[in-house]
Amino acid sequence: MTRHRPWPPHPHHPPPPHPLRVAAPAAATDSGAGKMARLSPGAAAPQVDTGKYVRYTPEQVEALERVYNECPKPSSLRRQQIIRDCPILCNIEPKQIKVWFQNRRCREKQRKESSRMQTVNRKLTAMNKLLMEENDRLQKQVSRLVYENVSAKSLKTKIHNASAATTDTSCESVVTSGQQQALAAPRPQRDANNPAGLLAIAEETLTAFMSKATGTAVEWVQMMGMKPGPDSIGIIAVSHNCIGVAARACGLVSLEPTKVAEILKDRPSWYRDCRCVDILHVFPTGNGGTIELIYMQTYAPTTLAAPRDFWTLRYTCGLEDGSLVICERSLTQSTGGPSGPNTPGFIRAEVLPSGYLIRPCEGGGSMIHIVDHVDLDAWSVPEVLRPLYESPKIVAQKMTIAALRHIRQIAHESSGEIPYGAGRQPAVLRTFSQRLSRGFNDAVSGFPDDGWSLLTSDGAEDITITVNSSPNKLVGSHISPSPLFSAIGGGILCAKASMLVQDVPPALLVRFLREHRSEWADPGVDAYSAASLRASPYAVPGLRAGGFMGNQVILPLAHTLEHEEFLEVLRLEGHGFSHDEVLLARDMYLLQLCSGVDENASGACAQLVFAPIDESFADDAPLLPSGFRVIPLDTKTDVPSATRTLDLASALEVGSGGALRGSGDSPGGCTRSVLTIAFQFSFENHLRESVAAMARQYVRAVMASVQRVAMAIAPSRLGSQIQLKHPPGSPEALTLASWIGRSYRAHTGEEIRWLDTEEADSPLKLLWNHSDAILCCSLKPAPMFTFGNNAALDMLETTLVNLQDISLEAILDDEGRKALCAEFSKVMQQGFAYLPGGVCKSSMGRQASYEQAVAWKVVGDDVAGAPHCLAFMFVNWTFL
């Protein structure tokens, strides 16, 4: 290897500066709090010298720090003003001040980055410890399974060898009888007045819980998609082959153990199915812990099943290593203990040893182990609904993961990094979410002690009508009552039903219902619900089969840390139907909660709940929630991903007959879900029967619309159930794609810039995957779209089915329509034209800008060269 010698310095050129020697006007070593003040207290102010370092006195540093706190990046004029306002800085040049602020910002950035890296390092250290413990537990589980396998083989051999011999089983029968008698004998009754007996139950519960949380008492199987990491929710596992159903979670949170315990004990704040928790007795223990006897009621998930209640003992104590434990189990005849209250209409379920292990982490924060193990008495429900009570994944989503997510959300909010929505703090917005969810649960369950009573039931459609004549009791004393209830006198009417939905993932169905409200909602009913917020509502409307609904605009308010739930305001632009219906012309507002739309969340319940609000949107405004809940009855690993089905064609696996198949589709794959619908309406006493008839008819219409939507968006039925003009994969679509590319080349003399040339043999795939929005519309007096690629469907926020109901005029603004009219003759004569950039509007009212648009005639195989349609390409579009 050739070694290069450095060139000698030129005698007339000065040597280059040393790379570590800053000769400077830059105050690279300045710091806050006077750390770099190098002068003695009696030294004079620094003299500006571009060849030396600038040193600042503590007084000067203090003055600069005050300015920095107000304005970290002052302008040139601001820096000059600083020198004029602070006489102590008069001997420092503005350039030096600029360098000081640059270094100060750099140090601040480095400090934040260092703090962030230390936090990540602590998380990784704690997660590494957690993974090592999990690895030890799994090794123990493997050893136990190997031992059980060897024992089973040995027992099988003994049984086989003894099968030929004749033995007297009288002794065996006696032993067996004795065992059965021992098992049947209940333990001595331990009542609430005997703390020693309850402490014995508590210690047994603690031992059983710890064996599940850190031991091998339950065979745990990790849920798919739950990967450990510094920013992940944690390690989630579900039970396999055990009594009841169980779920387990391990995770890290940046809250202290006592705060975590306080949050977990407040179960109604994070467990949405919890109706109430009553602590009936509290006993202190000698080790500083507490024993609580708790009665808890939960809502029914659907109208087809009864709600559950629990009678449990909860034990809170500290361990020698500083950990905090909260464990719980049901008190039954087998465990002993006092008997709990019995409420008519509830089915008693059992909590097997469960709880929370909270360990403090070095440097702050906590490591949490959560175990939820329940027996929900699945045999008491219809067979079709038993998967709701036998699925450990549903328990994991509703209880275990929900608790861990809520704690992480509180920790994130405590850091002050979450922006406020609509000028409200996160806690206020979270209260709105809880009120919406609770109000919907109250409507579905309809408990008599809340004032609900059955009005009638339509046996043919299974639509149940219930009324509540005590609405103020339902909404709570801390909520302002509606003007309708206080001024006129009336109540709340609820129409609800449940139905089975097949072949549609719950997340996909709820997303579609949210984004395409016009497919199922009636604007007249929405207007009636909005009018209930005013003191003088108008008459009960009749349903309109083809009523026109204005655009809907979604205004985000808040979302959880992992975006599994979000709160938003939905603005519905009103349009008058006639002169007598002026109220319909007013904009309507809905507070809407959407959750469970993550297609990767196995066993998650998807829900869309909304309630009308007025423009004031007060914190104590009354809410009357209605909506949909979709719960999976059986989960298949081969169900297609929900992200690819909203546009009905995003996978584009071209097959025969235009059928679409994703990479995960299975010929025999089937998804079943139970859909629960509940709509609430306020009514005046003299109009109750009219409102009931309207509500029954409306829910029946919504059920029919949902069935139609489910059939339309079902991934397994796209090829056979939906008739599209140009479904991707059909011969017509392939021909149209060829015509589009060929016509563009013939008119402009250029090729469309394809991003992926590997699929050049398929013009349809090239067209579909193009990043620019490409649309085709008919040549009619009112041009309607006939085809759009994937980017076009995203830009218009629609599907291939609904695209054919959108006109070209509806998406263009005034400037776009004027530009198209001016260039239309050029398009028809020369074959193409370039249109200036502008703004278009999606089907949901959102605005999207584009840099340029190209319009050209699409000519088919006709000899005469007659145009088949017009094509438009919106270049580099983006939502505003």
PDB file of N, CA and C in Angstrom, residues 46-47 107 110 118 150 165 189 210 231 257 276 309 365 368 453 461 550 600 622 651 720 732 777 814 833 839:
ATOM      1  N   PRO A  46     -16.118  41.750  29.320  1.00  0.00           N
ATOM      2  CA  PRO A  46     -15.247  41.244  28.260  1.00  0.00           C
ATOM      3  C   PRO A  46     -15.147  42.229  27.115  1.00  0.00           C
ATOM      4  N   GLN A  47     -13.966  42.307  26.555  1.00  0.00           N
ATOM      5  CA  GLN A  47     -13.733  43.113  25.365  1.00  0.00           C
ATOM      6  C   GLN A  47     -13.842  42.214  24.147  1.00  0.00           C
ATOM      7  N   ARG A 107     -27.073  22.926  23.273  1.00  0.00           N
ATOM      8  CA  ARG A 107     -26.967  22.238  24.561  1.00  0.00           C
ATOM      9  C   ARG A 107     -28.329  21.735  25.031  1.00  0.00           C
ATOM     10  N   GLN A 110     -29.104  18.657  23.081  1.00  0.00           N
ATOM     11  CA  GLN A 110     -28.312  17.525  23.552  1.00  0.00           C
ATOM     12  C   GLN A 110     -28.826  17.016  24.896  1.00  0.00           C
ATOM     13  N   GLN A 118     -31.475   8.018  27.985  1.00  0.00           N
ATOM     14  CA  GLN A 118     -31.453   7.391  29.295  1.00  0.00           C
ATOM     15  C   GLN A 118     -32.780   6.700  29.598  1.00  0.00           C
ATOM     16  N   VAL A 150     -43.389 -37.946  29.808  1.00  0.00           N
ATOM     17  CA  VAL A 150     -42.753 -39.212  30.219  1.00  0.00           C
ATOM     18  C   VAL A 150     -43.673 -39.969  31.172  1.00  0.00           C
ATOM     19  N   ALA A 165     -54.426 -58.912  33.187  1.00  0.00           N
ATOM     20  CA  ALA A 165     -54.606 -59.540  34.496  1.00  0.00           C
ATOM     21  C   ALA A 165     -55.966 -59.190  35.086  1.00  0.00           C
ATOM     22  N   GLN A 189     -67.397 -22.659  56.758  1.00  0.00           N
ATOM     23  CA  GLN A 189     -67.840 -21.323  56.358  1.00  0.00           C
ATOM     24  C   GLN A 189     -67.033 -20.264  57.107  1.00  0.00           C
ATOM     25  N   MET A 210     -49.595 -15.673  42.127  1.00  0.00           N
ATOM     26  CA  MET A 210     -48.172 -15.580  41.790  1.00  0.00           C
ATOM     27  C   MET A 210     -47.729 -16.760  40.926  1.00  0.00           C
ATOM     28  N   ASP A 231     -41.105   0.611  23.193  1.00  0.00           N
ATOM     29  CA  ASP A 231     -42.332   1.371  22.956  1.00  0.00           C
ATOM     30  C   ASP A 231     -43.553   0.481  22.791  1.00  0.00           C
ATOM     31  N   PRO A 257     -45.417   2.644  41.544  1.00  0.00           N
ATOM     32  CA  PRO A 257     -46.335   1.526  41.874  1.00  0.00           C
ATOM     33  C   PRO A 257     -47.603   1.947  42.589  1.00  0.00           C
ATOM     34  N   CYS A 276     -70.723  -1.218  37.806  1.00  0.00           N
ATOM     35  CA  CYS A 276     -70.515  -0.639  39.129  1.00  0.00           C
ATOM     36  C   CYS A 276     -69.636  -1.568  39.944  1.00  0.00           C
ATOM     37  N   ASP A 309     -72.493 -10.774  37.194  1.00  0.00           N
ATOM     38  CA  ASP A 309     -72.037 -10.102  38.401  1.00  0.00           C
ATOM     39  C   ASP A 309     -71.032 -10.995  39.117  1.00  0.00           C
ATOM     40  N   GLY A 365     -40.637   4.477  37.483  1.00  0.00           N
ATOM     41  CA  GLY A 365     -41.511   3.637  36.687  1.00  0.00           C
ATOM     42  C   GLY A 365     -41.805   2.318  37.372  1.00  0.00           C
ATOM     43  N   ILE A 368     -45.294  -4.185  35.364  1.00  0.00           N
ATOM     44  CA  ILE A 368     -46.600  -4.706  35.762  1.00  0.00           C
ATOM     45  C   ILE A 368     -46.805  -6.094  35.176  1.00  0.00           C
ATOM     46  N   SER A 453     -87.938   0.182  31.143  1.00  0.00           N
ATOM     47  CA  SER A 453     -89.021  -0.805  31.138  1.00  0.00           C
ATOM     48  C   SER A 453     -89.311  -1.200  29.696  1.00  0.00           C
ATOM     49  N   GLU A 461     -88.699  -9.410  13.820  1.00  0.00           N
ATOM     50  CA  GLU A 461     -87.392  -8.821  13.574  1.00  0.00           C
ATOM     51  C   GLU A 461     -86.518  -8.786  14.822  1.00  0.00           C
ATOM     52  N   GLY A 550     -76.204  15.837   3.340  1.00  0.00           N
ATOM     53  CA  GLY A 550     -75.082  16.688   3.023  1.00  0.00           C
ATOM     54  C   GLY A 550     -73.762  16.014   3.361  1.00  0.00           C
ATOM     55  N   ASN A 600     -55.320  -5.831  13.202  1.00  0.00           N
ATOM     56  CA  ASN A 600     -54.362  -6.777  13.756  1.00  0.00           C
ATOM     57  C   ASN A 600     -54.689  -7.173  15.194  1.00  0.00           C
ATOM     58  N   PRO A 622     -75.794  16.939  28.145  1.00  0.00           N
ATOM     59  CA  PRO A 622     -76.383  15.591  28.167  1.00  0.00           C
ATOM     60  C   PRO A 622     -76.066  14.850  26.870  1.00  0.00           C
ATOM     61  N   ALA A 651     -56.114  -5.405  -3.136  1.00  0.00           N
ATOM     62  CA  ALA A 651     -55.104  -6.445  -3.272  1.00  0.00           C
ATOM     63  C   ALA A 651     -54.770  -6.702  -4.728  1.00  0.00           C
ATOM     64  N   SER A 720     -68.593 -12.568  -6.473  1.00  0.00           N
ATOM     65  CA  SER A 720     -69.902 -13.113  -6.822  1.00  0.00           C
ATOM     66  C   SER A 720     -71.069 -12.215  -6.455  1.00  0.00           C
ATOM     67  N   GLU A 732     -63.133  -6.425 -19.012  1.00  0.00           N
ATOM     68  CA  GLU A 732     -63.418  -5.020 -19.311  1.00  0.00           C
ATOM     69  C   GLU A 732     -62.387  -4.095 -18.678  1.00  0.00           C
ATOM     70  N   CYS A 777     -64.362   9.181 -16.492  1.00  0.00           N
ATOM     71  CA  CYS A 777     -65.749   9.611 -16.354  1.00  0.00           C
ATOM     72  C   CYS A 777     -66.442   9.522 -17.703  1.00  0.00           C
ATOM     73  N   ASP A 814     -64.732  25.809  -7.733  1.00  0.00           N
ATOM     74  CA  ASP A 814     -65.124  26.759  -8.785  1.00  0.00           C
ATOM     75  C   ASP A 814     -63.995  26.991  -9.790  1.00  0.00           C
ATOM     76  N   ALA A 833     -55.290  18.023 -22.635  1.00  0.00           N
ATOM     77  CA  ALA A 833     -55.020  19.379 -22.167  1.00  0.00           C
ATOM     78  C   ALA A 833     -54.476  19.292 -20.759  1.00  0.00           C
ATOM     79  N   VAL A 839     -57.694  22.547  -6.091  1.00  0.00           N
ATOM     80  CA  VAL A 839     -58.200  21.819  -4.926  1.00  0.00           C
ATOM     81  C   VAL A 839     -59.456  21.056  -5.333  1.00  0.00           C
TER      82      VAL A 839
END
